[in-house]
mmCIF file of C-alpha atoms in Angstrom:
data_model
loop_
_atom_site.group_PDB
_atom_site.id
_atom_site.type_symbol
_atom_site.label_atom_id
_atom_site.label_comp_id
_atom_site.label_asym_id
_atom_site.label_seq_id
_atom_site.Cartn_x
_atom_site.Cartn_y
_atom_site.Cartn_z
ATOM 1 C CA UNK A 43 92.578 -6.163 112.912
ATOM 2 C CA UNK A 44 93.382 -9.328 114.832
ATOM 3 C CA UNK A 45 90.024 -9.652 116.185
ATOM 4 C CA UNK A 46 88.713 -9.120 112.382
ATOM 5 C CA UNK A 47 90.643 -11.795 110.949
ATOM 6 C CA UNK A 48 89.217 -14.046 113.769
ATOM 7 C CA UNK A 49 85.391 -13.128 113.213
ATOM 8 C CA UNK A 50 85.893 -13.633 109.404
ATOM 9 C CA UNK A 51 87.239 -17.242 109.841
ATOM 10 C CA UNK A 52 84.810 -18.055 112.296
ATOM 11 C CA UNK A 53 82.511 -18.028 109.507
ATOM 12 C CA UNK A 54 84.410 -20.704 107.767
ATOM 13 C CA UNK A 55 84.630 -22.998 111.333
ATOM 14 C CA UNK A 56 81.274 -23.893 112.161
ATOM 15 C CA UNK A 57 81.128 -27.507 110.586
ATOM 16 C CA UNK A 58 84.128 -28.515 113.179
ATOM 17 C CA UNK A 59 83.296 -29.291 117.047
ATOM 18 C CA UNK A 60 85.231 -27.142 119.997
ATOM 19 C CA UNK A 61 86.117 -29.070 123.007
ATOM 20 C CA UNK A 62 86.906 -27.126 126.152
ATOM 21 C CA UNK A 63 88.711 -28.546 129.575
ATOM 22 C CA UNK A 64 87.548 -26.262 132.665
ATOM 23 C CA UNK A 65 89.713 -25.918 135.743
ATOM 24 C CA UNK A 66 86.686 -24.804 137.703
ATOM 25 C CA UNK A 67 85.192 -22.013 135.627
ATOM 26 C CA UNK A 68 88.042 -20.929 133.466
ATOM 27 C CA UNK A 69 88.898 -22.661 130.254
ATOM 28 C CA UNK A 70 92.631 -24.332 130.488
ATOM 29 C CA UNK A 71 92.886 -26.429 127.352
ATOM 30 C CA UNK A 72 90.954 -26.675 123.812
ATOM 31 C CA UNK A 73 90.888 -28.628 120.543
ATOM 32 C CA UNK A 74 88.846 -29.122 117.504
ATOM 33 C CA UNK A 75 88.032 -31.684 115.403
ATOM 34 C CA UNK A 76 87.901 -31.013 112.185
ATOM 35 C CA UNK A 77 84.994 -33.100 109.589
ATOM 36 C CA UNK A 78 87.238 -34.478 106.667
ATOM 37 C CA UNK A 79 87.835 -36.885 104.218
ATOM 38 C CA UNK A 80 90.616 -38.933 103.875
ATOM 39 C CA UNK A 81 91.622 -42.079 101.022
ATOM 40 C CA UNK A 82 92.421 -45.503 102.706
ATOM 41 C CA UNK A 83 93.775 -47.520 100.222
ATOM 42 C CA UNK A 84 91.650 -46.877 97.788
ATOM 43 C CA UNK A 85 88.495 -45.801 99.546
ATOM 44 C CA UNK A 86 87.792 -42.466 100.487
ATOM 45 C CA UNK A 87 86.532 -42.617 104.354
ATOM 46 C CA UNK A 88 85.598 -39.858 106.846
ATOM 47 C CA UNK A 89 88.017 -38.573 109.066
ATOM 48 C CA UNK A 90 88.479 -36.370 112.157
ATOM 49 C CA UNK A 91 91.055 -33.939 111.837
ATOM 50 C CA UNK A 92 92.231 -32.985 115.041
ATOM 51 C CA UNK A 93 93.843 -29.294 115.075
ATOM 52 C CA UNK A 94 93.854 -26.015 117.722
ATOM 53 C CA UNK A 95 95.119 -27.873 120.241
ATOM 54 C CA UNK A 96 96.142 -25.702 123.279
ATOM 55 C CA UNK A 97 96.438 -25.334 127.160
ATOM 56 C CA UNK A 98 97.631 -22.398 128.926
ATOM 57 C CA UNK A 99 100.617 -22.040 131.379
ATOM 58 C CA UNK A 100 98.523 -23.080 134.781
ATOM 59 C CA UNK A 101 96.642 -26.134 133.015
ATOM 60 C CA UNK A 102 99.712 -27.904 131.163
ATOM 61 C CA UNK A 103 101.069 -31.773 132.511
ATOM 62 C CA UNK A 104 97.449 -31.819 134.376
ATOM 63 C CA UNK A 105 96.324 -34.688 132.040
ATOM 64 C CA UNK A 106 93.471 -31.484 130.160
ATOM 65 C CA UNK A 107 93.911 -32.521 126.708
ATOM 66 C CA UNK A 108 94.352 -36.622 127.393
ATOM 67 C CA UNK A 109 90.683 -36.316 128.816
ATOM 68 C CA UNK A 110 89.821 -33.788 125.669
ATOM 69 C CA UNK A 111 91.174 -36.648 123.160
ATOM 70 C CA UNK A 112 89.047 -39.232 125.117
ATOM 71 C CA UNK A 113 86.281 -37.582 124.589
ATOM 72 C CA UNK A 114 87.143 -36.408 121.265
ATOM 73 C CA UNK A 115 87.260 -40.200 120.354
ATOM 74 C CA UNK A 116 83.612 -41.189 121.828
ATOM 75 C CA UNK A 117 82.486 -38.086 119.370
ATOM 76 C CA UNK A 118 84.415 -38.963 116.358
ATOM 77 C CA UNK A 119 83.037 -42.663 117.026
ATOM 78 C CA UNK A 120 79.364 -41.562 117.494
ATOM 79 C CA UNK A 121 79.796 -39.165 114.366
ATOM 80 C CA UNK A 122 80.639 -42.361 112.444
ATOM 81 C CA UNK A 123 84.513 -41.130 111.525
ATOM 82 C CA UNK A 124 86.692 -44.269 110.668
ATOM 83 C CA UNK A 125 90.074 -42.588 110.665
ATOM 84 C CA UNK A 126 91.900 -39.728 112.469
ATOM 85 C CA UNK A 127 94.918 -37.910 111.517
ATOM 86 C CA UNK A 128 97.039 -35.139 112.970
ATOM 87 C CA UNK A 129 100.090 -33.245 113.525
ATOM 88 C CA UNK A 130 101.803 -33.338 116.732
ATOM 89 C CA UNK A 131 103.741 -31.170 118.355
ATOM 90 C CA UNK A 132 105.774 -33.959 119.572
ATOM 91 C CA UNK A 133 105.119 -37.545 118.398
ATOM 92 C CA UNK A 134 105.483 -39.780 121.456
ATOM 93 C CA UNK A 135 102.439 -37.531 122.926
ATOM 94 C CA UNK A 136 100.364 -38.771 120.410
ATOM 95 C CA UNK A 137 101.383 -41.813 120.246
ATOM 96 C CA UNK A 138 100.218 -42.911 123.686
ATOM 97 C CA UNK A 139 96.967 -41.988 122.466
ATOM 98 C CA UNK A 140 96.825 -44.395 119.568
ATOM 99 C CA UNK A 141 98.638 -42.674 116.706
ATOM 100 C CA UNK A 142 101.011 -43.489 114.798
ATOM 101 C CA UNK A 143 103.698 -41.959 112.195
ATOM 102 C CA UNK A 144 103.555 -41.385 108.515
ATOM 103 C CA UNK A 145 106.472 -40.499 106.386
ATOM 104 C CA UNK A 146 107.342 -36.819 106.383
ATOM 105 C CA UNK A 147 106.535 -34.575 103.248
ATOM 106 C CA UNK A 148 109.314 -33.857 100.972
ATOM 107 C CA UNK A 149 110.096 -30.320 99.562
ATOM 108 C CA UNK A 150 112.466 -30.003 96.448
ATOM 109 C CA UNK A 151 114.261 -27.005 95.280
ATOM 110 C CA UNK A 152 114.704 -25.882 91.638
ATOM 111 C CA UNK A 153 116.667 -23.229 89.953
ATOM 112 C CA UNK A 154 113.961 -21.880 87.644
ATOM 113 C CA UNK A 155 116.609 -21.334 84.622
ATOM 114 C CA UNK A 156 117.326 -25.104 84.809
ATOM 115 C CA UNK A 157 113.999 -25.806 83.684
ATOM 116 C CA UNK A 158 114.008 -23.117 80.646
ATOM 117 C CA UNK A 159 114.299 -26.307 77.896
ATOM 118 C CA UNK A 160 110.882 -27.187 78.924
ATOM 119 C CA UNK A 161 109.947 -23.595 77.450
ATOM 120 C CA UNK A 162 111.079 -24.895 73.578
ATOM 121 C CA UNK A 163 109.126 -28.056 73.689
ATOM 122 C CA UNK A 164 105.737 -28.649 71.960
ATOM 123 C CA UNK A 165 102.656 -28.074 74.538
ATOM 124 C CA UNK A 166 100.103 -30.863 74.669
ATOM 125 C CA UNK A 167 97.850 -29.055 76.993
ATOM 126 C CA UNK A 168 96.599 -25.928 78.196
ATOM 127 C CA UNK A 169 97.109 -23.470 81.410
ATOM 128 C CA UNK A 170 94.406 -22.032 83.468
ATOM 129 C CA UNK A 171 96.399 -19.311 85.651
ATOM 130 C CA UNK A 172 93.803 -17.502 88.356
ATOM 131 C CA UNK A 173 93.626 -15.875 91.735
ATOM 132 C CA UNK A 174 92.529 -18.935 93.877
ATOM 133 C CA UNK A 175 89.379 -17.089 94.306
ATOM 134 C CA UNK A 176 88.755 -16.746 90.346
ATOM 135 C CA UNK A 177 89.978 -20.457 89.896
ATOM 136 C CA UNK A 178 88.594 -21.896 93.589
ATOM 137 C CA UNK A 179 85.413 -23.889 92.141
ATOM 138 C CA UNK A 180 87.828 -26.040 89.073
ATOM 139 C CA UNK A 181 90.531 -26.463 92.133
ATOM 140 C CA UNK A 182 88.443 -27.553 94.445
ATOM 141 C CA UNK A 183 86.687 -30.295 92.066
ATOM 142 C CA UNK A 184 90.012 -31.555 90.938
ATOM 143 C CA UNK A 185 91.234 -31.767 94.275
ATOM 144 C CA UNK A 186 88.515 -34.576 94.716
ATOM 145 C CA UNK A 187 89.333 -36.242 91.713
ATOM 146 C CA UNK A 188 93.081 -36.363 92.786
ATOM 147 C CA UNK A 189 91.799 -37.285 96.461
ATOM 148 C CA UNK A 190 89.911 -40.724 94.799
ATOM 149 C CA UNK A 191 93.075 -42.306 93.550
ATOM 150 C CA UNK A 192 96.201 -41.191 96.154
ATOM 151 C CA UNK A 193 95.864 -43.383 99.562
ATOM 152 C CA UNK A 194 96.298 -40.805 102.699
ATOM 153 C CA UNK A 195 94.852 -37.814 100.803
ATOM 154 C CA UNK A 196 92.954 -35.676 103.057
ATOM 155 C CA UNK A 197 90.520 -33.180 102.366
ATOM 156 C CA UNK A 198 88.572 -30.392 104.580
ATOM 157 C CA UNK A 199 84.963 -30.130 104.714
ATOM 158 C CA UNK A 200 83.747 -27.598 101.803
ATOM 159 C CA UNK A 201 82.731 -24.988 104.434
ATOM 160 C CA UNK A 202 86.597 -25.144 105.697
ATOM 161 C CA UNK A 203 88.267 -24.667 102.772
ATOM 162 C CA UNK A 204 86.320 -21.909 101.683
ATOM 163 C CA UNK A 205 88.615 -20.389 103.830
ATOM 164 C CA UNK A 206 91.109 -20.527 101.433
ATOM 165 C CA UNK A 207 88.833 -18.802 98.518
ATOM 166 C CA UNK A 208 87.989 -16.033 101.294
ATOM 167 C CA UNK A 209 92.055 -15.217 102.338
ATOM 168 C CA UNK A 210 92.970 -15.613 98.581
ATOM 169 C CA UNK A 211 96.981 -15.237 99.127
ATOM 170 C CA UNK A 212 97.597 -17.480 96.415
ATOM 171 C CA UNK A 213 97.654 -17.799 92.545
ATOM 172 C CA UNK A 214 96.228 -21.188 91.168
ATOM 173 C CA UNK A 215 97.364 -22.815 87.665
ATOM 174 C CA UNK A 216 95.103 -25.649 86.379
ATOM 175 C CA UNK A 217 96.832 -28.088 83.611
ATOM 176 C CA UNK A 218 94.073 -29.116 81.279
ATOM 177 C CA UNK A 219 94.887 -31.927 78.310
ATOM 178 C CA UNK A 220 91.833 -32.560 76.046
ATOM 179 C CA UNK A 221 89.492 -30.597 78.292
ATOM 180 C CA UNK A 222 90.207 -32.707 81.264
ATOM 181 C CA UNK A 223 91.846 -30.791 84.427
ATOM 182 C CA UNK A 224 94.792 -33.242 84.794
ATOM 183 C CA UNK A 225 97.074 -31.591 86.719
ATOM 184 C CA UNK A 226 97.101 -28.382 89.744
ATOM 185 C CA UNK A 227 99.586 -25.926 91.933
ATOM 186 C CA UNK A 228 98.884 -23.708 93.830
ATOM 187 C CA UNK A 229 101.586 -21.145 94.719
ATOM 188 C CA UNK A 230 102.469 -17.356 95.491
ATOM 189 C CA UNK A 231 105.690 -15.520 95.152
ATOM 190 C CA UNK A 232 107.907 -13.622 97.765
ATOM 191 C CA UNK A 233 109.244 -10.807 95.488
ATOM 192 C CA UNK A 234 112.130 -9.847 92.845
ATOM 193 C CA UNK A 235 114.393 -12.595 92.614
ATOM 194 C CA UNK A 236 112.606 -14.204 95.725
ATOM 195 C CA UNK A 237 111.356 -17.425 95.806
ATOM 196 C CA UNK A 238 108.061 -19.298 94.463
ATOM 197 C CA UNK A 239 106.972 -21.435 96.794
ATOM 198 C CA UNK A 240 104.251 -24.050 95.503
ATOM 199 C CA UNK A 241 102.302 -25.389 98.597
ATOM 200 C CA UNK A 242 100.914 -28.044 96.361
ATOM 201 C CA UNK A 243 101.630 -30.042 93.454
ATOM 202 C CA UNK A 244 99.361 -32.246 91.983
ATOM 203 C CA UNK A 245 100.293 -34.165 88.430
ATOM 204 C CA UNK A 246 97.709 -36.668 87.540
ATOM 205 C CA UNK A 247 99.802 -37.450 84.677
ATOM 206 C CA UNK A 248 103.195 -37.504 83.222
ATOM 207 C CA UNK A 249 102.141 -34.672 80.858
ATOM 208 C CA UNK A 250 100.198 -32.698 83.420
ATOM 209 C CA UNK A 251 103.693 -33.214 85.757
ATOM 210 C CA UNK A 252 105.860 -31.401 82.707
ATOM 211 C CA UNK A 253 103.024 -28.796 82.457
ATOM 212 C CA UNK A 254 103.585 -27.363 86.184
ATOM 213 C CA UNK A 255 107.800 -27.672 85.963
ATOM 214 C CA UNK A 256 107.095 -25.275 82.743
ATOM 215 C CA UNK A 257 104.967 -22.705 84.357
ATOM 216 C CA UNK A 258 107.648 -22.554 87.151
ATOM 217 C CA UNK A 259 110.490 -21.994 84.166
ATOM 218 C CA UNK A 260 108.811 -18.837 83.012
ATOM 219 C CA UNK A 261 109.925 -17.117 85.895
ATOM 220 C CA UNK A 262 113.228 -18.014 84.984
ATOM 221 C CA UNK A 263 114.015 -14.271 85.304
ATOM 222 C CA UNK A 264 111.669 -13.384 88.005
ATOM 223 C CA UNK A 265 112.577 -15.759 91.090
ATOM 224 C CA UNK A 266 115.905 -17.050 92.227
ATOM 225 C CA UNK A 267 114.588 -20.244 93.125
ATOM 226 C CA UNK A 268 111.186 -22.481 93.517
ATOM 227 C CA UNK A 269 110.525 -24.408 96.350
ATOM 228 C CA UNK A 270 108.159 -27.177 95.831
ATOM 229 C CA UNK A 271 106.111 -29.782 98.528
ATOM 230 C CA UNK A 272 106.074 -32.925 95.885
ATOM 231 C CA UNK A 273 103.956 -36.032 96.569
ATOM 232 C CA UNK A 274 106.042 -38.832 97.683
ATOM 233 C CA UNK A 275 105.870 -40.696 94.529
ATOM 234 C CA UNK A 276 107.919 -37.737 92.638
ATOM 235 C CA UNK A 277 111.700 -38.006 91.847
ATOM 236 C CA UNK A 278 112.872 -34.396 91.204
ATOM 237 C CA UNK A 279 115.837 -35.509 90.252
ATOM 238 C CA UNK A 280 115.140 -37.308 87.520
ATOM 239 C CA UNK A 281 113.113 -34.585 85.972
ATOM 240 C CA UNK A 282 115.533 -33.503 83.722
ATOM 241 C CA UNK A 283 118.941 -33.675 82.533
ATOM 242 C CA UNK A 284 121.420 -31.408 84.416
ATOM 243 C CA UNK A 285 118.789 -29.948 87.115
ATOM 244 C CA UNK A 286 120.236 -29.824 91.035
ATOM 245 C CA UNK A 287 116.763 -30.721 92.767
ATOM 246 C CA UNK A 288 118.230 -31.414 96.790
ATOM 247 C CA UNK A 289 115.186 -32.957 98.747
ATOM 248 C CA UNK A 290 114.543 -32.609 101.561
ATOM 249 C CA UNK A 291 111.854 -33.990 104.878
ATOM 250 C CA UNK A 292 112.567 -30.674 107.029
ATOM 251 C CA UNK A 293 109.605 -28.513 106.607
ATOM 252 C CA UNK A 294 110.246 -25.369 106.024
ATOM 253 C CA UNK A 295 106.650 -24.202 107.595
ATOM 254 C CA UNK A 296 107.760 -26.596 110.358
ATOM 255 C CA UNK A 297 105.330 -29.062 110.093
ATOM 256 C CA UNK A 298 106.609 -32.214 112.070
ATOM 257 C CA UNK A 299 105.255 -35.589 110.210
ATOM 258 C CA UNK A 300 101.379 -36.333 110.704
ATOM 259 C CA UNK A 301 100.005 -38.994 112.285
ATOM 260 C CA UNK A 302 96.960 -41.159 111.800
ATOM 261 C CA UNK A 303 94.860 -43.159 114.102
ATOM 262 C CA UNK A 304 91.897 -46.175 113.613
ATOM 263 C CA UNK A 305 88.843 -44.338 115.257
ATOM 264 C CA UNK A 306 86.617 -47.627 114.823
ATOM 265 C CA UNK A 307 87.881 -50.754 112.902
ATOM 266 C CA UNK A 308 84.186 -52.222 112.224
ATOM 267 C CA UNK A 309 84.215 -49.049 109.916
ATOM 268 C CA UNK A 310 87.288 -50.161 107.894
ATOM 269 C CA UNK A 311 84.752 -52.653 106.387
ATOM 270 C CA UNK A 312 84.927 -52.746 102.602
ATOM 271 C CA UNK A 313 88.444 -50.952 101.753
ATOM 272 C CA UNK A 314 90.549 -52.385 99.360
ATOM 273 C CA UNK A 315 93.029 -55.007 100.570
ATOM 274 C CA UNK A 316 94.861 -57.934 99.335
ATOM 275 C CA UNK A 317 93.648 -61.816 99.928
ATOM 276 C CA UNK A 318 94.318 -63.383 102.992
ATOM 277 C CA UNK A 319 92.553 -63.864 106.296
ATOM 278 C CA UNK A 320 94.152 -63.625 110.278
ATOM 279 C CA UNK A 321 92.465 -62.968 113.701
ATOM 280 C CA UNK A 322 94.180 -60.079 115.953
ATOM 281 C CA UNK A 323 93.317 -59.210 119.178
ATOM 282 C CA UNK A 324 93.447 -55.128 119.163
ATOM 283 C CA UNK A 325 94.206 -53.477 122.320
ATOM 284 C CA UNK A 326 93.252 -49.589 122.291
ATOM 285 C CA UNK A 327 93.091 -48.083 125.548
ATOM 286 C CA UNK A 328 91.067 -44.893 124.513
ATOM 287 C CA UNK A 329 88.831 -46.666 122.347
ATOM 288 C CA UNK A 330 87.228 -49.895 123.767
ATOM 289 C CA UNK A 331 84.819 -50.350 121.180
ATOM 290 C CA UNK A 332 87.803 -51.498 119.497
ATOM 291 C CA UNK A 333 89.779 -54.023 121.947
ATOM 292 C CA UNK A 334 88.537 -56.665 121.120
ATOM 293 C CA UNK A 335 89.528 -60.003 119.042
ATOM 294 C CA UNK A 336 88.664 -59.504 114.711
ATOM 295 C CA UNK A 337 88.512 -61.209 111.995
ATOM 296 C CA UNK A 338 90.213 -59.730 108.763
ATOM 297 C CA UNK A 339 89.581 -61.306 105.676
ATOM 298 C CA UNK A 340 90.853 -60.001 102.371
ATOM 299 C CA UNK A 341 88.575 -60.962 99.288
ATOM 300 C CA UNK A 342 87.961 -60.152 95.720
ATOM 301 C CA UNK A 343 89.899 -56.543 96.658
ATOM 302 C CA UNK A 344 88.072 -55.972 99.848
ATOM 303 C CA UNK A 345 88.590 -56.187 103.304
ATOM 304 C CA UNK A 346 85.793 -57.836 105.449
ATOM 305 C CA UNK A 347 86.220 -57.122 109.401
ATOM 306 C CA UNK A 348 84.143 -59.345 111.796
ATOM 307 C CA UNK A 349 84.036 -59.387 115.558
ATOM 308 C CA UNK A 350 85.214 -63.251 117.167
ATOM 309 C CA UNK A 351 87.519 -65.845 116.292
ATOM 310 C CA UNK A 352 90.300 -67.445 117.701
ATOM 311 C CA UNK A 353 93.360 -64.625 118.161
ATOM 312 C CA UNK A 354 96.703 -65.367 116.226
ATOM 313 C CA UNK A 355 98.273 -61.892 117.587
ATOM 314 C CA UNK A 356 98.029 -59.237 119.680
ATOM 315 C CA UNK A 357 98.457 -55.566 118.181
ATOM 316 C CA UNK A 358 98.235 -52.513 119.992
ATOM 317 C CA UNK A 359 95.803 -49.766 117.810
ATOM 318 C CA UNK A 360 99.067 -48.077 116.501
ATOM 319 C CA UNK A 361 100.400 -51.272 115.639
ATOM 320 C CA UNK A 362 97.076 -51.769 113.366
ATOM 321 C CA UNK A 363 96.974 -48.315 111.971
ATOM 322 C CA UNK A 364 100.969 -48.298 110.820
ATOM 323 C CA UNK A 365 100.328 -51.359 108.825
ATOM 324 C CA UNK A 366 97.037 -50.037 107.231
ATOM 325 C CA UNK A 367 98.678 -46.417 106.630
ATOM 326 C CA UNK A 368 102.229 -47.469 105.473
ATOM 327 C CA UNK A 369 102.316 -50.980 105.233
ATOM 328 C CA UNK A 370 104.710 -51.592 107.781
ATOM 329 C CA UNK A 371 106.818 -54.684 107.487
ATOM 330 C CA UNK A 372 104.656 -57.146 110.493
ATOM 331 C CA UNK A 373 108.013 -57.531 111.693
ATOM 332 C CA UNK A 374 108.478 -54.500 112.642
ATOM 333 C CA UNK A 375 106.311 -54.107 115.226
ATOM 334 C CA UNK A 376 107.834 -55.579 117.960
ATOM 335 C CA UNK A 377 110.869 -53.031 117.894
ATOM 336 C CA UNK A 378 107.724 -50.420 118.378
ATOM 337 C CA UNK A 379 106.452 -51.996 121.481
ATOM 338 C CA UNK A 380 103.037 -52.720 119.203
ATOM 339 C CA UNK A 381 102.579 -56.093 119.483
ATOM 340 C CA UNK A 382 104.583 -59.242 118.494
ATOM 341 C CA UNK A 383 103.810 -62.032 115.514
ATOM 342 C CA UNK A 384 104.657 -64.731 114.045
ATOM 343 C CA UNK A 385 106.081 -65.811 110.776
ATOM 344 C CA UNK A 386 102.613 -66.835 109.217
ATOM 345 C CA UNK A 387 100.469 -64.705 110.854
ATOM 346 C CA UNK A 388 103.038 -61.667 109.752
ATOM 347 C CA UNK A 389 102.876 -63.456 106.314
ATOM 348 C CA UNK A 390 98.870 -62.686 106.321
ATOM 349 C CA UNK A 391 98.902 -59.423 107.637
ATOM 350 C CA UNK A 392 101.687 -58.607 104.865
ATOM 351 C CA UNK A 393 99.327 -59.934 102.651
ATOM 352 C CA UNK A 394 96.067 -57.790 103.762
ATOM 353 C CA UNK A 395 98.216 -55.085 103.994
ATOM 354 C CA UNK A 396 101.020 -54.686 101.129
ATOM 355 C CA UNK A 397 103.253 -51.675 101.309
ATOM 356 C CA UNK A 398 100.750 -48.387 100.510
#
């Protein structure tokens, strides 16, 4: 059965590219990178997702999967990817190799019965509720849509997550207001007075966000509890009056935080930014086309990156990718051992890159 499962999502893997480390003749370490799409700031990029990473026993503290991310970069650079993300299974690891952290995902829990008011309240929408098979295409559309305005949204290629359509282990409900799919969750329940656990949950709007939190009261008598991954923008506890909604960063699929990494900063040419202009000289061991000294210039929303000028800093790659994936306070760095600025140059970069 093992084997089966294997062969049937093999079908679902061929757009990603398998890199293998030999000790002689025998495989000793793998990984894949995965063809996605990710939102910058604004502007949704390509990305290499970088996932299956493995060594066995005999190959491990050899330096296999350093050389595999090497050459995983030259690919990913060659393939015309901007971004990489990840998630490690320990973050210093990655780290050395030009990633660096975002903030953890944040699960809530609910007591379903809390949430019962929203059940007497007038409905200014409408629920789609499907098999993720059934519902798969409308998901998978407004999935996009959602990806186009949340920075650090990441989506598979279509041929991946298919994948999803083919295992079909969860139920889908799709909020619609005026025709308009406006909000999404996905979920699937553990049993009598179990829990429902929503992997994802997607409001595009404040009505949309009521929607979802009143499909979960209806199993008020069915489920003990609902565990929810929220986007960090949500405040649970503020949802309603009287509702215990305890938050937490722990994972309970234990999922460490992910990490992202600049696979070519030519190619952050054109996303959104804020006015200003500095010259940085980026060091990046792993990827050379990079270290070099740039030119970032923030205008009319967009961020222009030219080779040249006359350095004002000197950032390490993570250094560069924390401020463009959290917005990092420029001060900062230097506690991180990425590079060190000074008050008007950290003023500029502040200004290019505002808190995301």
């Amino acid at each position: 059965p093992e084997q089966d499962d294997d062969r049937r999502w093999l079908r679902f893997m061929a757009p990603l590219r398998l890199l293998m480390s030999y000790a002689g003749e025998a495989p000793v370490a793998r990984l894949a990178i995965h063809p996605m799409t990710m939102n910058v700031r604004g502007a949704v990029v390509r990305m290499g997702g970088i996932g299956g990473v493995s060594t066995l026993p005999e190959g491990r503290r050899k330096g296999h999967v350093r050389a595999l991310m090497t050459r995983a970069f030259q690919h990913m650079h060659e393939d015309g990817l901007v971004v990489s993300a990840l998630y490690p299974f320990r973050e210093s690891f990655y780290e050395r190799l030009g990633y660096a952290g975002w903030p953890r995902a944040r699960h809530t829990t609910v007591v379903p019965a809390d949430l019962v008011p929203l059940l007497r309240m007038e409905r200014p929408w409408t629920v789609e509720h499907s098999r993720i098979a059934e519902g798969y295409e409308a998901w998978a559309s407004f999935l996009r849509a959602y990806q186009a305005g949340h920075h650090g949204f990441a989506l598979s290629h279509p041929e991946n997550m298919a994948g999803v359509k083919e295992e079909n282990r969860h139920w889908v409900v799709l909020v619609r207001e005026g025709g308009e799919i406006t909000g999404a969750m996905t979920y699937r329940i553990t049993g009598w007075q179990g829990s429902l656990l929503a992997h994802t949950f997607y409001p595009r709007t404040v009505v949309a966000r009521y929607a979802l939190l009143e499909w979960i009261a209806r199993h008020a008598d069915q489920v003990r509890e609902a565990r929810i991954r929220i986007p960090p923008d949500e405040l649970p506890e503020l949802w309603l009056r009287d509702v215990e909604a305890p938050t937490t960063t722990q994972d309970p699929e234990a999922w460490n935080a992910p990490m992202g990494r600049i696979v070519s900063v030519e190619g952050l040419e054109g996303i959104p930014a804020g006015d200003g202009e500095v010259m940085v000289e980026i060091v990046d061991e792993y990827c050379p086309w990079n270290a070099a000294v740039w030119t970032l210039r923030g205008r009319q929303g967009e961020l222009a990156v030219e080779p040249g000028g006359k350095a004002a800093a000197r950032l390490t790659i993570q250094g560069l990718a924390a401020l463009l994936f959290t917005g990092m306070e420029p001060e900062a760095l230097a506690w991180r051992g990425w590079g060190t600025v000074d008050a008007a140059t950290a003023a500029s970069l502040r200004a290019l890159f505002p808190p995301a």
